[in-house]
Short mmCIF file of C-alpha atoms in Angstrom, two decimals:
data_model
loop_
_atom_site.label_atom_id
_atom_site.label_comp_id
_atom_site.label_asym_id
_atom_site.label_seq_id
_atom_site.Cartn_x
_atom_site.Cartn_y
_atom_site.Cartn_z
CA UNK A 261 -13.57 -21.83 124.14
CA UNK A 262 -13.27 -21.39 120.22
CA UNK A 263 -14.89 -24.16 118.29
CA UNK A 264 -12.63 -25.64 115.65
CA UNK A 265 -12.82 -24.60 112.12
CA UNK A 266 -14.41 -27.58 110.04
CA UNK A 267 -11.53 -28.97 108.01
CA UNK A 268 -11.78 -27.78 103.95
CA UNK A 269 -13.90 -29.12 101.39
CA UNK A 270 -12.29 -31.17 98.24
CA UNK A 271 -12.45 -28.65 95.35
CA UNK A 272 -14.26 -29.62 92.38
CA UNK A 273 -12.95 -31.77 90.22
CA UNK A 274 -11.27 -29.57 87.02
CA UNK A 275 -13.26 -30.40 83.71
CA UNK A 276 -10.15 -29.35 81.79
CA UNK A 277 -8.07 -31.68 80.67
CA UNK A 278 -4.28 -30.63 81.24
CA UNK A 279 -3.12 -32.94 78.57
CA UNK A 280 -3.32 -31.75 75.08
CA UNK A 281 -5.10 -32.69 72.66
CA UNK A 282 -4.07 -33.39 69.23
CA UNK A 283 -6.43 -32.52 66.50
CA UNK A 284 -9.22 -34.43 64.79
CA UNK A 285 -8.48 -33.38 61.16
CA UNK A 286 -4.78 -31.72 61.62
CA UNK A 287 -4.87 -31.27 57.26
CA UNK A 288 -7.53 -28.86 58.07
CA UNK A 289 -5.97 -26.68 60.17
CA UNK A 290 -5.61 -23.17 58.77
CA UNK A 291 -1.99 -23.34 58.11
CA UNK A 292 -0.37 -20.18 56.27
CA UNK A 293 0.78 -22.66 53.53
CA UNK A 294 -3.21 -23.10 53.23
CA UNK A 295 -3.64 -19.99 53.40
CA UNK A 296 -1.12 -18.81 50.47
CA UNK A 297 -2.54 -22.03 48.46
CA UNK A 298 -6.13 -20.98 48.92
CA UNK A 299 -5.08 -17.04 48.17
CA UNK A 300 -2.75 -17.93 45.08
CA UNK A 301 -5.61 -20.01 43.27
CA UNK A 302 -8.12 -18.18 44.35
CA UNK A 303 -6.97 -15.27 42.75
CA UNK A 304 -5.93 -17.35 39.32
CA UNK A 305 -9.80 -18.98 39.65
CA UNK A 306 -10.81 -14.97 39.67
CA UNK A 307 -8.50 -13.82 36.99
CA UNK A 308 -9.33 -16.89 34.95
CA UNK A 309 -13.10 -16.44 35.49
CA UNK A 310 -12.75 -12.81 33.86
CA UNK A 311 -10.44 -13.76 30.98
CA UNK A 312 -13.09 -16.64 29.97
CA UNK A 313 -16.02 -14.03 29.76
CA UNK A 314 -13.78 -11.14 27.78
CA UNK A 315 -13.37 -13.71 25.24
CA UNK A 316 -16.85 -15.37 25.30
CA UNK A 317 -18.18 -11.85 24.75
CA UNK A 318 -15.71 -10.98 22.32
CA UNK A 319 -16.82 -14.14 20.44
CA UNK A 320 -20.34 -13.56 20.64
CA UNK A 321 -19.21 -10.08 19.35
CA UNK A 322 -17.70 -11.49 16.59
CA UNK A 323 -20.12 -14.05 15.38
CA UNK A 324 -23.33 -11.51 15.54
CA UNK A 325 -25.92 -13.55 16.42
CA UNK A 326 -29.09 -13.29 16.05
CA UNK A 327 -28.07 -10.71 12.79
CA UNK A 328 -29.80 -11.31 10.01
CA UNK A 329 -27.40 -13.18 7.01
CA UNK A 330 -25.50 -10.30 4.72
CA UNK A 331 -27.06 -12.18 1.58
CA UNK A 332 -30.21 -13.12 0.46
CA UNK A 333 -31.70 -15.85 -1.57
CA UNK A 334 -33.97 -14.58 -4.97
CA UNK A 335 -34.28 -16.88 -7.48
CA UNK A 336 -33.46 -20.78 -7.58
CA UNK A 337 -33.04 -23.71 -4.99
CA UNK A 338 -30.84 -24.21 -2.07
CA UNK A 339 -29.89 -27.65 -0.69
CA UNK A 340 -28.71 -28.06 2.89
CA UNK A 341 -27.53 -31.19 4.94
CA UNK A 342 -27.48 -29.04 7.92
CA UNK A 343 -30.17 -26.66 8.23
CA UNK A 344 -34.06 -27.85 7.69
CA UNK A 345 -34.90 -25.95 4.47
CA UNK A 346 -38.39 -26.33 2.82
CA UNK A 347 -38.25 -27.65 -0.38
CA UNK A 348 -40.80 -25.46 -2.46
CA UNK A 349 -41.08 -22.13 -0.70
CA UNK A 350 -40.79 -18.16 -1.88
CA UNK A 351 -37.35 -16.65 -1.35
CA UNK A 352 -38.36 -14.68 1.35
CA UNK A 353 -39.45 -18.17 3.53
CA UNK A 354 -36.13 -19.52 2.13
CA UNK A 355 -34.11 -16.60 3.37
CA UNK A 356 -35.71 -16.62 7.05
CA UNK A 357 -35.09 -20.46 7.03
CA UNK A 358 -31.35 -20.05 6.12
CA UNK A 359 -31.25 -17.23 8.88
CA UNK A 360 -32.67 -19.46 11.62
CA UNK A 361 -30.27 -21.56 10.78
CA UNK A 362 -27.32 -19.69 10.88
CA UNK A 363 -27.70 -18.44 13.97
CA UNK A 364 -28.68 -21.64 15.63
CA UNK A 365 -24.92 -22.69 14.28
CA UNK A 366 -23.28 -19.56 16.07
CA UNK A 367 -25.48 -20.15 19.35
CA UNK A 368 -24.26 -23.82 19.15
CA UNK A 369 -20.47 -22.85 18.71
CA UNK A 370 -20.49 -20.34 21.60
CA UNK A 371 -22.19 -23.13 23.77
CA UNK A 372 -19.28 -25.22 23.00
CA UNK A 373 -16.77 -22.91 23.26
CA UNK A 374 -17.72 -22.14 26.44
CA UNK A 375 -18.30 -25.68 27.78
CA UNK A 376 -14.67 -26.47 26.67
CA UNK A 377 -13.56 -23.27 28.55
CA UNK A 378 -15.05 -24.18 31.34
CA UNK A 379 -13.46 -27.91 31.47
CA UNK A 380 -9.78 -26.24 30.60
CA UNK A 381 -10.12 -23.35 33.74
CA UNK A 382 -11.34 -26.38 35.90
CA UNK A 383 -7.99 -28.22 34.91
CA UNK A 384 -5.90 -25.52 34.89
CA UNK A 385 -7.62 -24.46 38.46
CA UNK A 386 -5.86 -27.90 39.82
CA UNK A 387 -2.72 -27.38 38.63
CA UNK A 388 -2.49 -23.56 40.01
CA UNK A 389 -3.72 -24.73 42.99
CA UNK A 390 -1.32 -27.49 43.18
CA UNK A 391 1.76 -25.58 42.18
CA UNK A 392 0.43 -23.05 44.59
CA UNK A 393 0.54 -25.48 47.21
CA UNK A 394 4.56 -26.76 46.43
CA UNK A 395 5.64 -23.25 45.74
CA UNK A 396 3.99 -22.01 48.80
CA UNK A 397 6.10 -25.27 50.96
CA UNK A 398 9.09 -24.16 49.01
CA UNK A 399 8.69 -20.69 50.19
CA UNK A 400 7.91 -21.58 53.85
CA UNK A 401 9.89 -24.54 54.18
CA UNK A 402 12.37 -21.91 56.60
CA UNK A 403 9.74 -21.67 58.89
CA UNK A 404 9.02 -25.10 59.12
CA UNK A 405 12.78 -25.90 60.18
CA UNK A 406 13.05 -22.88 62.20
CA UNK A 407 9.56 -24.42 64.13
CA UNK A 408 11.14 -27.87 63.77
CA UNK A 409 14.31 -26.46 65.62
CA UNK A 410 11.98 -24.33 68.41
CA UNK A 411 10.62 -27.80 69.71
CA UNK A 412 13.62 -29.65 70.16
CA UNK A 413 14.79 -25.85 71.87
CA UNK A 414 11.91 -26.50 74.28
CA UNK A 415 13.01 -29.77 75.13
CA UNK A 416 16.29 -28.31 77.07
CA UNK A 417 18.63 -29.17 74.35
CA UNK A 418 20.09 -25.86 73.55
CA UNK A 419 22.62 -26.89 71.19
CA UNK A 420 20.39 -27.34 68.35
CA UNK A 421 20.98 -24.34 65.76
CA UNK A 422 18.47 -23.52 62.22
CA UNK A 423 22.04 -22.31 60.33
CA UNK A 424 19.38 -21.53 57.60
CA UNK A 425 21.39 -20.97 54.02
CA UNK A 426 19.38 -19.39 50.95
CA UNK A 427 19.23 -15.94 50.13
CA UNK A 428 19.30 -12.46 52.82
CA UNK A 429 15.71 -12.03 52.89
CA UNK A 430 13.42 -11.89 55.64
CA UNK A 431 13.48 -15.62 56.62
CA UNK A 432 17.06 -15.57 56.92
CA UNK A 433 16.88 -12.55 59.08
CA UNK A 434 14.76 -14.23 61.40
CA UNK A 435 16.92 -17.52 61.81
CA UNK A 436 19.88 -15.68 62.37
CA UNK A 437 18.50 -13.74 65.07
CA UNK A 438 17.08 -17.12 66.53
CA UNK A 439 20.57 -18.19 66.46
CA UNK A 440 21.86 -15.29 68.28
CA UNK A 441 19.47 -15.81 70.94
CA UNK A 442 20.06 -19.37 71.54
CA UNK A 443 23.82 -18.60 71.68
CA UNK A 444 23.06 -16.34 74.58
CA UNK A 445 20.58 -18.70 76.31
CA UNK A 446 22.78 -21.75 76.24
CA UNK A 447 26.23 -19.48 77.14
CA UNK A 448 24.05 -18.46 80.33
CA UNK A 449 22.14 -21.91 81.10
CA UNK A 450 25.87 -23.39 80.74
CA UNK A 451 27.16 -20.82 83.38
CA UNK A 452 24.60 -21.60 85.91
CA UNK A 453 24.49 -25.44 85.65
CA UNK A 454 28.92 -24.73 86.06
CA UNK A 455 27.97 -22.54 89.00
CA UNK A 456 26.12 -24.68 90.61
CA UNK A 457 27.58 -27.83 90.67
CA UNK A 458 31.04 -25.94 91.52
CA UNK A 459 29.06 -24.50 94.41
CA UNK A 460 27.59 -28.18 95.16
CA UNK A 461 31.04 -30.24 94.77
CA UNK A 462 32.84 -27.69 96.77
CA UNK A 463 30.30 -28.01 99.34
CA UNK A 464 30.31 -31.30 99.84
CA UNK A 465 34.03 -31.79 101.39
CA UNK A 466 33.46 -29.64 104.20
CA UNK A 467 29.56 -31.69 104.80
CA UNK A 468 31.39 -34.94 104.65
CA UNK A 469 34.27 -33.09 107.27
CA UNK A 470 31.69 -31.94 109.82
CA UNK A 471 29.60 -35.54 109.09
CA UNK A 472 32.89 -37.01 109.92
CA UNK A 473 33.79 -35.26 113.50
CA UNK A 474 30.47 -35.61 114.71
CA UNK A 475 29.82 -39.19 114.22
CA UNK A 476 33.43 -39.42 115.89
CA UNK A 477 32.20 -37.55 119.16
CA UNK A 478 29.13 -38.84 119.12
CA UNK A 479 31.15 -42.80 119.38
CA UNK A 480 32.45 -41.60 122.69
CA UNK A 481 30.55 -43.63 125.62
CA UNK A 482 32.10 -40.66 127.93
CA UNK A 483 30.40 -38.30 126.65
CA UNK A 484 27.71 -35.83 128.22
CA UNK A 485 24.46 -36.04 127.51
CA UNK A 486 24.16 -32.67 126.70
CA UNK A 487 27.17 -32.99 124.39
CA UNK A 488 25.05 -35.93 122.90
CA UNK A 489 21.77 -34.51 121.79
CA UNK A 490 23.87 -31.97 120.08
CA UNK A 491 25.85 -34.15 118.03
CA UNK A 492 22.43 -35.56 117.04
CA UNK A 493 21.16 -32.60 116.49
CA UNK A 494 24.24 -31.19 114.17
CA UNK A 495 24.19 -34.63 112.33
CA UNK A 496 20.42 -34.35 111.57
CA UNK A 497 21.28 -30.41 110.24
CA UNK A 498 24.15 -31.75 108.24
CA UNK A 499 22.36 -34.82 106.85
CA UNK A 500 19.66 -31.88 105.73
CA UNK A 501 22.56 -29.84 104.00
CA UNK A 502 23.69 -32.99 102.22
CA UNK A 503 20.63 -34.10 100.84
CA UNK A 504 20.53 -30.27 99.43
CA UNK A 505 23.80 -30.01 97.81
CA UNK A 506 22.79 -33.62 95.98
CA UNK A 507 19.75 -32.22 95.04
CA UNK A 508 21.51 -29.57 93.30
CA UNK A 509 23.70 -31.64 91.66
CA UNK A 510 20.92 -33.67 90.41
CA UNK A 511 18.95 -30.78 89.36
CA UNK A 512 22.19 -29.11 87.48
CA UNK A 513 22.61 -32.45 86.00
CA UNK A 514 19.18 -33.34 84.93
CA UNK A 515 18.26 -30.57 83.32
CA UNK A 516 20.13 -31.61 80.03
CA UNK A 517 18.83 -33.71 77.56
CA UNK A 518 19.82 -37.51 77.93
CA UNK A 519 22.85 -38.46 76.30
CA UNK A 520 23.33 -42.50 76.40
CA UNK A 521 19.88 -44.07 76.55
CA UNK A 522 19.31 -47.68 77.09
CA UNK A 523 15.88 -49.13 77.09
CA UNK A 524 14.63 -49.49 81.16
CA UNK A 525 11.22 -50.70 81.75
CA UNK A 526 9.32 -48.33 84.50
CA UNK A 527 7.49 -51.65 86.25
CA UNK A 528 11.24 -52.39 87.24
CA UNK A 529 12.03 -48.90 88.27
CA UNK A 530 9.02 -48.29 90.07
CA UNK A 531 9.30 -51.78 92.02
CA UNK A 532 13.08 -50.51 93.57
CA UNK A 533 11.56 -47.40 94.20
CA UNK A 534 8.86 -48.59 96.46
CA UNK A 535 11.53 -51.06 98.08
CA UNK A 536 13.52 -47.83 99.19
CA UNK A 537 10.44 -46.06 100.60
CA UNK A 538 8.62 -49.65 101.60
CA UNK A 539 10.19 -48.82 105.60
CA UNK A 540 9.12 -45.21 105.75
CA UNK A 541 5.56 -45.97 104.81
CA UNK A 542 5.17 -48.94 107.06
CA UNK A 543 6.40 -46.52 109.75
CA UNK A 544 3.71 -43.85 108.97
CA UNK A 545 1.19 -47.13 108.46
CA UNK A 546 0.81 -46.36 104.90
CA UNK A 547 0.03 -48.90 102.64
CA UNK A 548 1.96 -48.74 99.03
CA UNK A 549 -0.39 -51.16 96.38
CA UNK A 550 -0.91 -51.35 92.29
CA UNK A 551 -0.05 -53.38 89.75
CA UNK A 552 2.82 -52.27 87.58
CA UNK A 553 2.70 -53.69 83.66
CA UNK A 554 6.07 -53.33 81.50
CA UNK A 555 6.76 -49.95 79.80
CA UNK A 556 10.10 -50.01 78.46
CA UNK A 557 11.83 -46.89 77.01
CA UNK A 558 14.85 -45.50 76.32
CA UNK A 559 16.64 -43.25 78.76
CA UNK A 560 18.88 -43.38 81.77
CA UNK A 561 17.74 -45.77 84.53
CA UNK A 562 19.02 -43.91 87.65
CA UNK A 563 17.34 -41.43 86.48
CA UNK A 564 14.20 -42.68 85.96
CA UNK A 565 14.38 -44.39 89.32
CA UNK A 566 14.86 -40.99 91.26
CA UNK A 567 11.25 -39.70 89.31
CA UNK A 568 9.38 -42.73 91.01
CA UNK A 569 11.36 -42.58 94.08
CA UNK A 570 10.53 -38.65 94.42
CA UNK A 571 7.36 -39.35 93.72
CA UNK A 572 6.46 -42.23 95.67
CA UNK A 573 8.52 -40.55 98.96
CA UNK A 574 6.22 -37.47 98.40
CA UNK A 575 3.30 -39.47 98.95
CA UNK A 576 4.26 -41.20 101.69
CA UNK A 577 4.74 -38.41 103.59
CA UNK A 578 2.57 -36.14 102.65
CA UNK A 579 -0.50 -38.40 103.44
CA UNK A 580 -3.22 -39.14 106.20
CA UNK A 581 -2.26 -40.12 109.84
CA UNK A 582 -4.75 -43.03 109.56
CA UNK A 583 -5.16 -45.52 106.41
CA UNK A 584 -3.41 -43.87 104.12
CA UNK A 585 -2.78 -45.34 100.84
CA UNK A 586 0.03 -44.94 97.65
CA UNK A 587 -1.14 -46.63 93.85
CA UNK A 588 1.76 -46.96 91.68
CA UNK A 589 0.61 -48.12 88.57
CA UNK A 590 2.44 -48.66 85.05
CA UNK A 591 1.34 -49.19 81.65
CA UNK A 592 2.17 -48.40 77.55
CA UNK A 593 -1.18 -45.86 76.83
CA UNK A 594 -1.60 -44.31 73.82
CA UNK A 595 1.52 -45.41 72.44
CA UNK A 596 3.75 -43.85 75.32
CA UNK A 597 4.74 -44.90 78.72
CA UNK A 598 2.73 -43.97 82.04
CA UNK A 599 3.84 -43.78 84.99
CA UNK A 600 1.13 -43.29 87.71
CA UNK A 601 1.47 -42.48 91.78
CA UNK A 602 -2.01 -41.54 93.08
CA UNK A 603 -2.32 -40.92 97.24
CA UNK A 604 -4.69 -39.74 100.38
CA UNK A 605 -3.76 -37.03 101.41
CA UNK A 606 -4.48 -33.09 102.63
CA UNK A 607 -6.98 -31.44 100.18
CA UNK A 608 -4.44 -29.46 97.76
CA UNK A 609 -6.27 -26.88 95.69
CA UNK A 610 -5.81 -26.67 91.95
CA UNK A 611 -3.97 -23.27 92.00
CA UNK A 612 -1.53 -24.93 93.87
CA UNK A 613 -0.50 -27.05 91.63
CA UNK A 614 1.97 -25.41 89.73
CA UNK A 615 4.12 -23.90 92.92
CA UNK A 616 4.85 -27.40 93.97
CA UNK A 617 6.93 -27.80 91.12
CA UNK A 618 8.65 -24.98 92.08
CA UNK A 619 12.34 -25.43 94.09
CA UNK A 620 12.36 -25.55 97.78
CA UNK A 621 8.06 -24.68 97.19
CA UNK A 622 5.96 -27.14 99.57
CA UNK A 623 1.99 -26.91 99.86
CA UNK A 624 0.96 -24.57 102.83
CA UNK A 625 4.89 -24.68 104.37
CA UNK A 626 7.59 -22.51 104.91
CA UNK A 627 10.44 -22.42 102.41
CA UNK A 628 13.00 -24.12 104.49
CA UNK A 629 12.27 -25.62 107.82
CA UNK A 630 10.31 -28.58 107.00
CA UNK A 631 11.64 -32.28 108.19
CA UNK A 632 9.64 -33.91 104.72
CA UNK A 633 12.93 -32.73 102.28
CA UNK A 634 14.48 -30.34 101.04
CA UNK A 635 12.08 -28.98 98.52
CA UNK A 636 13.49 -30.31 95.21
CA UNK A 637 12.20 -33.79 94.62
CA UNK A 638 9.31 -32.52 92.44
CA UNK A 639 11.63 -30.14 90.43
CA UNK A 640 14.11 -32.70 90.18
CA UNK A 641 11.39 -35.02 88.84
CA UNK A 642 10.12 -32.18 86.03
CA UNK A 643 13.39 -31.81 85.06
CA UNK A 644 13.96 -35.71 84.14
CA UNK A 645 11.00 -35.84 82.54
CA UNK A 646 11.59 -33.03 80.73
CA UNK A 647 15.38 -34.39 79.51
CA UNK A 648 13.47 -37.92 78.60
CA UNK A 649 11.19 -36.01 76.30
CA UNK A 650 8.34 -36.32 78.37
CA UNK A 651 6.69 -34.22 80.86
CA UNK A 652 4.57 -34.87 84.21
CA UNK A 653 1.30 -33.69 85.03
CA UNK A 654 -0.10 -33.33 88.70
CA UNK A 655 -3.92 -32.98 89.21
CA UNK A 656 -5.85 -32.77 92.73
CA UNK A 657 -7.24 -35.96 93.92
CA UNK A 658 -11.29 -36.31 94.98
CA UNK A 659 -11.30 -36.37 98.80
CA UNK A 660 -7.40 -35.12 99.45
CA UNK A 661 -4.35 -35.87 98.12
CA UNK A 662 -2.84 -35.79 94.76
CA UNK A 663 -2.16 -37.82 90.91
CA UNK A 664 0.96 -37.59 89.35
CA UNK A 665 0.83 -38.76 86.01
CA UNK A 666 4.39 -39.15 83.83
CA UNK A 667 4.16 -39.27 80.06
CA UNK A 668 7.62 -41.27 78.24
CA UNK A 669 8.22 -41.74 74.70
CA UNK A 670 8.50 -45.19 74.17
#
């Protein structure tokens, strides 16, 4: 008789942190306005630096030192409140005197002349590299709205557009063609959120139809039993199909950015979503505990409700057989609003993580089939997140089961 395979360890613990981090010093990050400002002053420090020795040079030229004087002194007496002349001396000791003098007087205006050069590059250093800076954000300031206009693209709302004005350079060129692109993006994101939710609304008639008939035969006390466990089969399969076609709809829906927000605190939202699922986990003997704090923000509140109710359903049922537990927890963390459902559970490895975000994607399960759902609550849950401006993060729990962490703006 085969012996039976030891069940799979935890995998380690990731030491990468999933959530990013913003920098310590972001003014020292090598921008290309930096990088202009630091090449535009450099090379005016450089050209400046050259200019200041032609002329030095060309001074020193000028002034000759260390010539000897073009006159000389032969007969009488010379007076000086500058230079240190002896009072009785030959001419000879007079004209060396006057010539050590002289040239100490040259020496002393090329010193100067060069300390006062040096002071005005210094200034004028400043201001190039100041003017290089504003010129240089003058000359970029396109990117920065085309960037600007790029984030609030990757927060699903596609109807954001640079419509850059200014001249028909390359800048322009590139925020037209930006343009173009999210034209085409939001025409064909537009056509499939249309297509589906036709597809899901016209489904949904003949669902409620078949719903309908068998709830009707399934009333009749004269019935077979045969006939019975059919119906209740059928109604189980329909039931399935319904809860698909609303996911769809809620998908389609919630993938655009949030309209009408009102402020809705997630310790509220949390506590009706544990209410819902409160009978299903006291049927599976899982026990739901945490404490919830207020963390109000601004979005739609039945929306919000489906994230925690997604959440907390998924770890209800996808937990131990035997004293299983679900933490919701709820708190204002670095300025934003967390919302945190931790459970036991089966070991999930962390290259799994992403597929479960995936439509009808479940851990170690067939694509359809499954009696847990229907495969889209953690999508659907993504996709909220994502039209609230936040985002939700799913990391493999020590001993088995997962941590779904959800980030809000406040």
């Amino acid at each position: 008789m085969a012996s039976t395979p030891a069940p799979p360890l935890a995998p380690p613990k990731p030491t990468w942190d999933p959530r990013e981090q913003e920098p310590s010093f972001p003014w020292l990050r090598p921008t290309i306005r930096i990088r202009l400002t630091l090449l535009y002053g450099g090379m005016f420090l450089i050209a400046g630096i050259l200019l200041l020795s032609i002329i030095y040079l060309l001074a020193a030229q000028a002034l000759a030192v260390g010539s000897e004087l073009p006159f000389k002194i032969v007969s009488g007496q010379v007076k000086s409140t500058v230079c240190d002349l002896p009072d009785e001396a030959t001419p000879d000791q007079f004209n060396a005197a006057m010539n050590d003098c002289v040239n100490h007087q040259r020496q002393q205006a090329l010193d100067e002349l060069l300390s006062r050069s040096l002071l005005a590059l210094l200034g004028l250093s400043v201001i190039a590299f100041a003017f290089g800076y504003a010129m240089a954000g003058r000359v970029l300031s396109p990117l920065g709205r085309i960037t600007r206009t790029a984030r609030r693209v990757a927060g699903t709302d596609l109807t954001r557009r640079i419509e850059l004005d200014g001249p028909d350079d390359e800048l322009k060129e590139l925020a037209d063609t930006f343009d173009e692109m999210l034209d085409r993006l939001e025409r064909a994101f537009t056509a499939q959120q249309r297509f589906v939710g036709n597809a899901s609304h016209e489904l949904r008639t003949p669902l409620a139809i078949n719903r309908t008939l068998l709830e009707v035969h399934l009333s009749d006390p004269e019935a077979p039993p045969e006939l019975q466990q059919l119906g209740k089969t059928l109604l189980a399969t329909n039931e399935r199909s319904e809860q698909l076609v609303e996911g769809l709809l809620l998908l389609a829906r919630s993938e655009n950015q949030i309209v009408e927000r009102k402020p809705v605190d997630l310790a509220e939202v949390a506590s009706r979503a544990i209410d819902q699922a409160h009978g299903e986990a006291a049927a599976k003997g899982v026990e739901i505990r945490g404490e919830r704090a207020p963390a109000v923000v601004q979005g739609s509140g039945v929306l919000l409700e489906r994230i925690a109710l997604n959440l907390v359903q998924n770890a209800v049922r996808y937990n131990i057989p035997e004293d299983g537990w679900v933490e919701v927890t709820t708190e204002i963390q670095h300025g934003q609003a967390l919302l945190v459902v931790s459970n036991t559970g089966p070991v999930v490895p962390a290259y799994e993580i992403d597929n479960l975000f995936e439509p009808f994607r479940r851990l170690r399960t067939e694509r359809t089939g499954s009696d847990k759902g229907v495969g889209l609550g953690l999508s659907i849950a993504r996709s909220v997140a994502r039209a609230h401006g936040g985002r939700i993060i799913a990391e493999p729990r020590e001993g088995g089961g997962l941590v779904m962490r959800v980030t809000l703006p406040i």
